[in-house]
Short mmCIF file of C-alpha atoms and ligand atoms in Angstrom, two decimals:
data_model
loop_
_atom_site.label_atom_id
_atom_site.label_comp_id
_atom_site.label_asym_id
_atom_site.label_seq_id
_atom_site.Cartn_x
_atom_site.Cartn_y
_atom_site.Cartn_z
CA MET X 1 -0.04 0.14 0.14
CA THR X 2 1.27 3.60 -0.84
CA GLU X 3 0.55 5.89 1.96
CA THR X 4 -0.46 9.40 1.07
CA PHE X 5 -0.71 12.33 3.55
CA THR X 6 -3.88 14.32 3.31
CA GLY X 7 -3.04 17.48 5.50
CA SER X 8 -2.39 20.96 4.95
CA PHE X 9 1.36 22.44 5.39
CA THR X 10 -0.34 25.95 5.57
CA GLN X 11 -3.44 25.62 8.14
CA GLN X 12 -1.97 26.92 11.24
CA GLU X 13 -3.84 26.51 14.96
CA PRO X 14 -6.95 29.02 15.26
CA ILE X 15 -6.42 32.23 17.28
CA PRO X 16 -6.66 31.11 20.97
CA ASP X 17 -10.24 32.29 22.57
CA GLU X 18 -8.62 34.46 25.09
CA ALA X 19 -7.01 36.29 22.25
CA ILE X 20 -10.40 36.52 20.33
CA GLU X 21 -12.00 37.92 23.27
CA ALA X 22 -9.47 40.66 23.71
CA ALA X 23 -9.82 41.31 19.89
CA LEU X 24 -13.64 41.60 20.26
CA ALA X 25 -13.18 43.95 23.13
CA VAL X 26 -10.83 46.19 21.05
CA MET X 27 -13.28 46.65 18.19
CA ARG X 28 -16.24 47.06 21.07
CA HIS X 29 -14.46 50.29 22.16
CA GLY X 30 -13.38 50.98 18.94
CA ARG X 31 -10.01 52.34 20.21
CA LEU X 32 -7.89 50.55 17.21
CA HIS X 33 -4.93 53.24 16.88
CA ARG X 34 -2.71 52.97 19.19
CA TYR X 35 -2.60 56.26 20.35
CA ASN X 36 -6.15 56.52 20.90
CA GLN X 37 -6.59 56.16 24.58
CA ALA X 38 -9.35 56.68 27.12
CA PRO X 39 -8.33 58.62 30.09
CA GLY X 40 -6.03 56.46 32.35
CA GLU X 41 -6.05 53.76 29.90
CA ILE X 42 -2.91 51.88 28.59
CA GLY X 43 -3.34 50.63 25.30
CA GLU X 44 -2.77 47.16 24.05
CA ALA X 45 0.29 48.33 21.81
CA ALA X 46 2.03 49.66 24.90
CA GLN X 47 1.52 46.50 26.84
CA LEU X 48 2.34 44.11 24.37
CA GLU X 49 5.96 46.02 24.01
CA GLN X 50 6.24 46.02 27.80
CA GLU X 51 5.57 42.46 27.75
CA PHE X 52 7.72 41.30 24.82
CA ALA X 53 10.63 43.24 26.34
CA ALA X 54 10.31 41.35 29.68
CA LEU X 55 10.23 38.22 27.84
CA VAL X 56 13.40 38.68 26.24
CA GLY X 57 15.24 40.93 28.74
CA ALA X 58 15.45 43.74 26.81
CA LYS X 59 15.07 47.55 27.77
CA TYR X 60 13.04 48.29 25.08
CA CYS X 61 10.48 47.33 22.26
CA VAL X 62 8.33 48.81 19.44
CA ALA X 63 5.74 47.22 17.79
CA VAL X 64 5.60 47.67 13.86
CA ALA X 65 3.43 46.68 10.83
CA SER X 66 5.81 43.86 9.72
CA GLY X 67 9.04 41.78 10.32
CA GLY X 68 10.53 43.78 7.60
CA TYR X 69 9.38 46.85 8.61
CA ALA X 70 11.31 46.39 11.71
CA MET X 71 14.40 45.27 10.31
CA ALA X 72 14.39 48.74 7.88
CA THR X 73 13.52 50.68 10.85
CA ALA X 74 16.55 48.81 13.06
CA LEU X 75 18.92 49.53 10.43
CA ARG X 76 17.92 53.41 9.68
CA ALA X 77 17.84 53.67 13.52
CA ALA X 78 21.77 52.59 13.22
CA GLY X 79 22.48 55.23 10.93
CA VAL X 80 22.45 52.82 7.73
CA GLY X 81 21.90 55.28 4.90
CA PRO X 82 21.55 55.50 0.90
CA GLY X 83 24.66 53.74 -0.58
CA ASP X 84 26.29 51.90 2.50
CA ALA X 85 26.88 48.47 2.48
CA VAL X 86 25.19 46.38 4.89
CA LEU X 87 26.27 42.13 5.27
CA SER X 88 23.52 40.01 5.19
CA ASN X 89 23.19 36.21 4.80
CA ALA X 90 23.04 34.99 1.13
CA PHE X 91 20.45 32.10 2.49
CA THR X 92 17.54 34.05 3.69
CA LEU X 93 14.02 35.33 2.73
CA ALA X 94 13.35 38.25 0.12
CA PRO X 95 12.50 40.64 2.81
CA VAL X 96 15.85 40.62 4.20
CA PRO X 97 17.93 42.23 1.39
CA GLY X 98 14.23 44.03 0.85
CA ALA X 99 14.92 45.84 3.96
CA ILE X 100 18.66 46.59 3.15
CA ALA X 101 17.12 48.03 -0.58
CA SER X 102 14.49 50.11 1.16
CA LEU X 103 17.05 52.48 2.35
CA GLY X 104 18.84 52.77 -0.39
CA ALA X 105 21.91 50.98 1.05
CA ARG X 106 23.22 47.71 -0.64
CA PRO X 107 23.49 44.06 0.61
CA VAL X 108 26.43 42.21 0.52
CA PHE X 109 25.80 38.72 0.68
CA VAL X 110 27.67 36.22 3.19
CA GLY X 111 27.69 32.33 2.49
CA VAL X 112 26.00 29.65 4.10
CA ALA X 113 27.72 26.54 5.60
CA GLU X 114 26.30 23.20 5.27
CA ASP X 115 24.47 23.33 8.81
CA LEU X 116 22.64 26.12 7.07
CA THR X 117 23.59 28.75 9.15
CA ILE X 118 26.28 32.07 8.02
CA ASP X 119 29.69 30.91 6.89
CA LEU X 120 31.59 32.50 9.63
CA ASP X 121 34.86 32.25 7.69
CA ASP X 122 33.22 34.15 4.76
CA LEU X 123 31.92 36.93 7.28
CA ALA X 124 35.47 37.23 8.92
CA ALA X 125 36.97 37.53 5.46
CA LYS X 126 34.13 40.06 4.56
CA ALA X 127 33.91 42.12 7.91
CA ASP X 128 35.85 44.99 7.05
CA GLN X 129 33.35 46.06 4.15
CA ALA X 130 30.46 46.96 5.99
CA ARG X 131 29.52 48.61 9.70
CA VAL X 132 26.41 46.41 10.19
CA LEU X 133 25.46 42.98 9.63
CA LEU X 134 21.78 42.12 9.33
CA LEU X 135 22.04 38.58 10.77
CA SER X 136 19.22 36.00 9.43
CA HIS X 137 18.81 33.26 11.65
CA MET X 138 16.99 31.83 8.73
CA ARG X 139 14.55 28.91 8.97
CA GLY X 140 15.44 28.94 12.80
CA HIS X 141 19.14 28.04 12.60
CA ILE X 142 21.46 29.74 14.84
CA CYS X 143 24.95 30.06 14.16
CA ASP X 144 27.71 29.74 17.12
CA MET X 145 26.58 33.14 18.41
CA ASP X 146 29.60 33.34 20.61
CA ARG X 147 32.30 33.16 17.56
CA LEU X 148 30.06 35.53 15.74
CA MET X 149 29.98 38.14 18.21
CA ALA X 150 34.05 37.70 18.48
CA ILE X 151 34.31 38.36 14.65
CA CYS X 152 32.14 41.22 14.70
CA ASP X 153 33.35 42.81 17.88
CA ALA X 154 36.96 42.51 16.41
CA ALA X 155 35.76 44.37 13.44
CA GLY X 156 33.65 46.87 14.96
CA LEU X 157 30.37 45.50 13.21
CA LEU X 158 27.15 46.25 14.48
CA VAL X 159 24.67 42.89 14.70
CA ILE X 160 21.34 43.30 13.85
CA GLU X 161 19.30 40.10 14.16
CA ASP X 162 16.39 39.04 11.80
CA CYS X 163 14.59 36.26 14.48
CA ALA X 164 11.65 35.58 12.13
CA HIS X 165 12.22 32.01 12.82
CA THR X 166 13.96 32.07 16.20
CA MET X 167 10.82 33.85 18.61
CA GLY X 168 11.45 31.43 21.64
CA GLY X 169 14.81 30.15 20.61
CA SER X 170 17.93 30.81 22.24
CA TRP X 171 21.92 30.10 21.84
CA ASN X 172 23.79 29.41 25.35
CA GLY X 173 20.57 30.36 27.24
CA VAL X 174 20.55 34.01 25.78
CA PRO X 175 17.32 34.48 23.95
CA SER X 176 17.87 35.22 20.18
CA GLY X 177 17.64 38.69 19.26
CA ARG X 178 19.75 39.41 22.42
CA HIS X 179 23.08 39.18 20.99
CA GLY X 180 23.47 41.94 18.73
CA VAL X 181 22.38 45.70 19.29
CA ALA X 182 18.97 45.15 17.96
CA GLY X 183 16.40 42.25 17.38
CA CYS X 184 13.61 41.99 15.06
CA TYR X 185 10.82 39.64 14.84
CA SER X 186 7.93 38.74 12.74
CA CYS X 187 4.12 37.93 13.73
CA GLN X 188 3.06 37.01 10.52
CA THR X 189 1.10 34.15 10.08
CA TYR X 190 3.60 31.37 9.72
CA LYS X 191 6.21 32.53 12.26
CA HIS X 192 5.46 31.69 16.26
CA VAL X 193 2.89 34.31 17.09
CA ASN X 194 0.03 35.56 14.41
CA SER X 195 -1.67 38.46 14.14
CA GLY X 196 -1.57 38.16 10.15
CA GLU X 197 0.99 40.76 10.06
CA GLY X 198 3.31 42.46 12.47
CA GLY X 199 7.01 43.12 13.88
CA LEU X 200 8.44 43.63 16.96
CA LEU X 201 11.87 45.49 17.42
CA VAL X 202 13.76 45.30 20.74
CA THR X 203 17.08 46.74 21.84
CA ASP X 204 18.91 48.11 25.09
CA ASP X 205 20.31 51.06 23.18
CA ALA X 206 18.44 53.97 24.23
CA GLU X 207 19.00 56.31 21.33
CA LEU X 208 18.40 53.56 19.06
CA ALA X 209 14.99 52.73 20.41
CA ALA X 210 14.09 56.37 20.77
CA ARG X 211 14.62 56.73 16.74
CA ALA X 212 12.89 53.41 16.02
CA ILE X 213 9.98 54.66 18.05
CA MET X 214 9.94 58.02 15.93
CA LEU X 215 10.51 56.51 12.74
CA SER X 216 8.14 53.89 13.48
CA GLY X 217 5.24 56.70 13.72
CA SER X 218 4.98 58.07 17.12
CA TYR X 219 4.38 61.59 16.35
CA MET X 220 5.17 63.54 19.83
CA LEU X 221 3.56 61.00 21.74
CA TYR X 222 6.14 58.96 22.17
CA GLU X 223 5.49 59.23 26.18
CA ARG X 224 2.70 56.83 25.80
CA HIS X 225 5.13 54.47 25.06
CA LEU X 226 5.94 51.92 28.04
CA ALA X 227 9.06 50.11 26.74
CA ALA X 228 10.73 53.22 25.76
CA PRO X 229 13.64 55.37 27.09
CA ALA X 230 13.27 58.66 29.08
CA PRO X 231 11.98 61.53 27.47
CA GLU X 232 15.18 63.33 27.30
CA VAL X 233 16.37 60.76 24.56
CA PHE X 234 13.81 61.72 22.42
CA GLU X 235 14.63 65.22 22.91
CA ARG X 236 17.97 65.07 21.29
CA ILE X 237 16.66 63.13 18.03
CA ARG X 238 12.85 64.37 17.89
CA TYR X 239 13.71 66.89 15.06
CA GLU X 240 15.71 65.11 12.73
CA THR X 241 14.00 61.94 12.89
CA PRO X 242 11.56 60.97 9.99
CA ASN X 243 8.06 59.74 10.82
CA ILE X 244 8.02 56.53 8.34
CA SER X 245 4.66 55.50 9.51
CA GLY X 246 4.61 51.62 10.19
CA ARG X 247 2.82 51.52 13.76
CA MET X 248 1.04 48.24 14.98
CA ASP X 249 -2.28 48.94 15.80
CA ASN X 250 -4.31 47.78 19.15
CA LEU X 251 -5.81 44.87 17.46
CA ARG X 252 -3.20 43.42 16.47
CA ALA X 253 -1.33 43.68 19.75
CA ALA X 254 -4.36 42.39 21.75
CA ILE X 255 -4.29 39.36 19.93
CA LEU X 256 -0.95 38.83 20.37
CA ARG X 257 -0.49 38.95 23.79
CA PRO X 258 -2.04 36.16 25.00
CA GLN X 259 -0.04 34.13 22.24
CA LEU X 260 3.21 35.51 23.73
CA ARG X 261 1.96 34.06 27.00
CA HIS X 262 2.04 30.80 25.66
CA LEU X 263 4.80 30.86 23.65
CA ASP X 264 7.01 28.60 26.34
CA ALA X 265 4.40 25.97 25.69
CA GLN X 266 4.13 26.03 22.39
CA VAL X 267 7.94 25.55 21.77
CA PRO X 268 8.33 22.08 22.74
CA ARG X 269 5.23 21.14 20.91
CA TRP X 270 7.05 22.26 17.78
CA ASN X 271 10.09 20.30 18.51
CA ASP X 272 7.90 17.27 19.42
CA ARG X 273 7.24 17.24 15.91
CA TYR X 274 10.47 18.46 14.59
CA ARG X 275 12.15 15.26 16.44
CA VAL X 276 9.90 12.86 15.07
CA LEU X 277 10.43 13.97 11.42
CA GLU X 278 14.22 14.09 12.17
CA ASP X 279 14.00 10.75 13.51
CA GLY X 280 12.02 9.37 10.71
CA LEU X 281 14.58 10.78 8.08
CA ARG X 282 17.99 9.87 9.94
CA GLY X 283 19.87 7.61 8.15
CA GLN X 284 18.31 7.62 4.73
CA PRO X 285 21.40 7.34 2.35
CA GLY X 286 21.68 10.61 0.03
CA LEU X 287 19.90 12.46 2.72
CA THR X 288 22.11 14.79 5.29
CA VAL X 289 20.03 15.49 8.39
CA ILE X 290 21.33 19.10 9.71
CA GLU X 291 22.55 18.10 13.11
CA ARG X 292 21.64 21.00 15.81
CA PRO X 293 24.37 22.23 18.04
CA ALA X 294 23.79 21.77 21.86
CA PRO X 295 23.93 25.25 22.91
CA GLU X 296 21.20 25.77 20.46
CA GLY X 297 17.63 26.36 21.60
CA TYR X 298 15.63 26.02 18.32
CA VAL X 299 11.96 26.14 17.80
CA GLY X 300 11.18 23.26 15.02
CA SER X 301 8.64 25.25 13.29
CA SER X 302 10.20 24.41 9.95
CA ILE X 303 12.48 21.41 9.29
CA GLN X 304 15.60 21.24 6.09
CA PHE X 305 17.43 18.45 4.79
CA LEU X 306 19.96 18.25 2.19
CA LEU X 307 20.46 16.43 -0.89
CA LEU X 308 23.56 17.10 -1.56
CA ASP X 309 25.79 17.38 -4.62
CA TRP X 310 22.22 15.73 -6.55
CA ALA X 311 21.53 16.37 -10.16
CA ALA X 312 18.83 19.08 -10.14
CA GLY X 313 16.59 16.60 -12.12
CA GLN X 314 16.65 13.97 -9.28
CA VAL X 315 16.03 16.61 -6.67
CA ARG X 316 12.65 17.78 -8.68
CA GLU X 317 12.08 14.16 -9.25
CA VAL X 318 12.00 13.47 -5.48
CA ILE X 319 9.96 16.87 -4.73
CA ALA X 320 7.54 15.82 -7.49
CA ARG X 321 6.92 12.38 -5.86
CA CYS X 322 6.42 13.65 -2.48
CA ALA X 323 4.02 16.22 -3.63
CA ALA X 324 2.08 13.29 -5.46
CA ARG X 325 1.62 11.81 -2.10
CA GLY X 326 0.67 14.89 -0.36
CA VAL X 327 3.81 15.98 0.91
CA GLU X 328 4.76 19.76 0.32
CA LEU X 329 8.55 20.32 0.02
CA LYS X 330 10.37 23.69 -1.28
CA TRP X 331 13.64 23.59 -2.92
CA PHE X 332 16.30 26.60 -2.54
CA GLY X 333 17.93 25.35 -5.47
CA ALA X 334 15.56 26.13 -8.25
CA PRO X 335 17.08 28.76 -10.47
CA GLU X 336 13.75 31.00 -10.57
CA PRO X 337 12.09 32.24 -7.63
CA VAL X 338 9.04 30.34 -6.61
CA ALA X 339 6.20 31.61 -4.32
CA PHE X 340 8.20 32.33 -0.69
CA THR X 341 11.40 30.68 -2.06
CA SER X 342 13.90 32.73 -3.85
CA ARG X 343 17.82 32.67 -3.75
CA TYR X 344 20.32 35.50 -3.66
CA ASP X 345 21.07 35.72 -7.03
CA SER X 346 17.41 36.11 -7.70
CA TRP X 347 17.92 39.74 -5.99
CA ARG X 348 19.74 41.20 -9.13
CA TYR X 349 19.50 44.86 -7.57
CA ALA X 350 22.01 43.71 -5.30
CA GLU X 351 23.90 42.48 -8.02
CA PRO X 352 25.45 39.91 -6.21
CA PRO X 353 28.44 38.12 -7.59
CA ARG X 354 28.62 34.31 -7.83
CA MET X 355 29.46 32.25 -4.50
CA PRO X 356 30.48 28.98 -5.82
CA ASP X 357 30.35 27.32 -2.15
CA SER X 358 26.96 28.44 -1.17
CA ASP X 359 25.62 27.59 -4.70
CA ARG X 360 26.49 24.04 -3.62
CA ILE X 361 24.71 23.75 -0.51
CA LEU X 362 21.71 26.12 -1.67
CA ALA X 363 21.12 23.48 -4.61
CA GLY X 364 20.80 20.66 -1.89
CA ILE X 365 18.38 22.53 0.21
CA VAL X 366 14.94 21.00 0.96
CA ASP X 367 12.50 22.73 3.14
CA MET X 368 9.11 22.02 5.13
CA ARG X 369 6.58 23.66 7.44
CA VAL X 370 5.91 22.09 10.61
CA PRO X 371 2.47 23.94 11.30
CA LEU X 372 1.22 22.66 14.97
CA THR X 373 -2.10 20.97 13.37
CA PHE X 374 0.38 18.45 12.53
CA SER X 375 0.18 15.42 14.67
CA LEU X 376 3.12 13.39 15.73
CA GLU X 377 1.65 10.61 13.72
CA ASP X 378 1.17 13.17 10.99
CA CYS X 379 4.87 13.69 11.08
CA ALA X 380 5.96 9.79 11.42
CA LEU X 381 3.82 9.58 8.24
CA ILE X 382 5.56 12.24 6.22
CA ALA X 383 8.93 11.23 7.28
CA ARG X 384 8.08 7.51 5.60
CA ILE X 385 7.15 9.50 2.71
CA ILE X 386 10.20 11.45 2.14
CA ARG X 387 12.47 8.71 3.03
CA SER X 388 11.01 6.28 0.79
CA GLU X 389 10.88 8.87 -2.12
CA VAL X 390 14.64 10.02 -1.74
CA GLY X 391 15.33 6.00 -1.45
CA ALA X 392 13.56 5.45 -4.84
CA VAL X 393 15.40 8.20 -6.34
CA PHE X 394 18.79 8.06 -4.86
CA GLN X 395 18.90 4.08 -6.01
CA GLY X 396 17.78 5.11 -9.63
CA GLY X 397 21.16 6.67 -9.43
CA ALA X 398 21.37 10.33 -8.33
C1 PLP M 1 8.89 36.12 7.15
C2 PLP M 1 10.49 36.43 7.38
C3 PLP M 1 10.92 37.77 7.48
C4 PLP M 1 9.94 38.90 7.54
O1 PLP M 1 8.70 39.01 8.20
P1 PLP M 1 7.50 39.74 7.50
O2 PLP M 1 6.92 40.11 8.85
O3 PLP M 1 6.90 38.94 6.47
O4 PLP M 1 7.92 40.92 7.01
C5 PLP M 1 12.18 38.04 7.87
N1 PLP M 1 12.99 36.96 7.70
C6 PLP M 1 12.85 35.67 7.69
C7 PLP M 1 13.91 34.81 7.72
C8 PLP M 1 11.63 35.42 7.54
O5 PLP M 1 10.98 34.20 7.34
#
């Protein structure tokens, strides 16, 4: 009997009842704009910022319209401007180089290592080419942050972290987003909390925080923020910082607050599913499992494996055969961008030089979402399907 999977790879869990109630309350009073507060009221957005700052141990937090907006804002608040080079990962999602390009700055790509993290040797070699690194923890893989920070500190490189897939993750016990000068998170539906769209930016740097709040569109109402620096800090920057409107509203914040309270309980649920998939794939000839290092506290909301040095046609065949059995895999080796998946060489506005070592890895990366609507049995079934199709094609001569 040929098994097939009939679940959906894009179906997330429903919004928790508590969050629905909170959203209804905001809609009933109608004060959706974050600065629209009744006398004595503290808005949902301000409370969300305070709670998220406490969760990751940051001094300051600002809630914004998207993860991409958070990154662009962090870069701008750190002083990146037109023409500046910004180092970033060759293996990431399009909004990351897009955030750099939105400032008229220029992404300079750093390669990807076999464990799917940033290639630290390549980073060391390029560290003198920019003042800022926008580090993407792509698909939740966290590199050796101790070594990365040593390289960046030695070169005077400011680190801004893209934690779209590492909200709830850590390195050596330090929450992801807390190694560099700023951390940026996404609250988009496929990430770890879901308000459709949304972003969070955290930092301990008072001036960066004040700039980010002004940039996000606070007008002169910044005193209504709770996770913000003192008014004197704003006095220094309020005339020279533009309003680049990208606030989060109280409705999204209301939906997110209960979800953040549940994040600690969601992480092990993702990781239980991840481990069933990983165990199911391990040992299959031709397929390389990505080993996770002990200091990495990861969130298994997606899983990747390598079909390293396979011919493109055979990777395509595995993907087609899995799709026919209901298993949706994404391939980062495709020459043309497809749906959410694109490669550094698709981002032609950045005029990236070829990176042969990274090309070899990218050509082998196969990626799959792990929504919490999957049961552990679903994950075991999916692993069996992938394994059998990889095995069938591999024996056919990869
Ligand atoms: C989703 C994502 C982003 C951008 O987040 P948005 O909220 O969609 O703008 C950035 N980086 C990575 C790696 C992502 O997956």
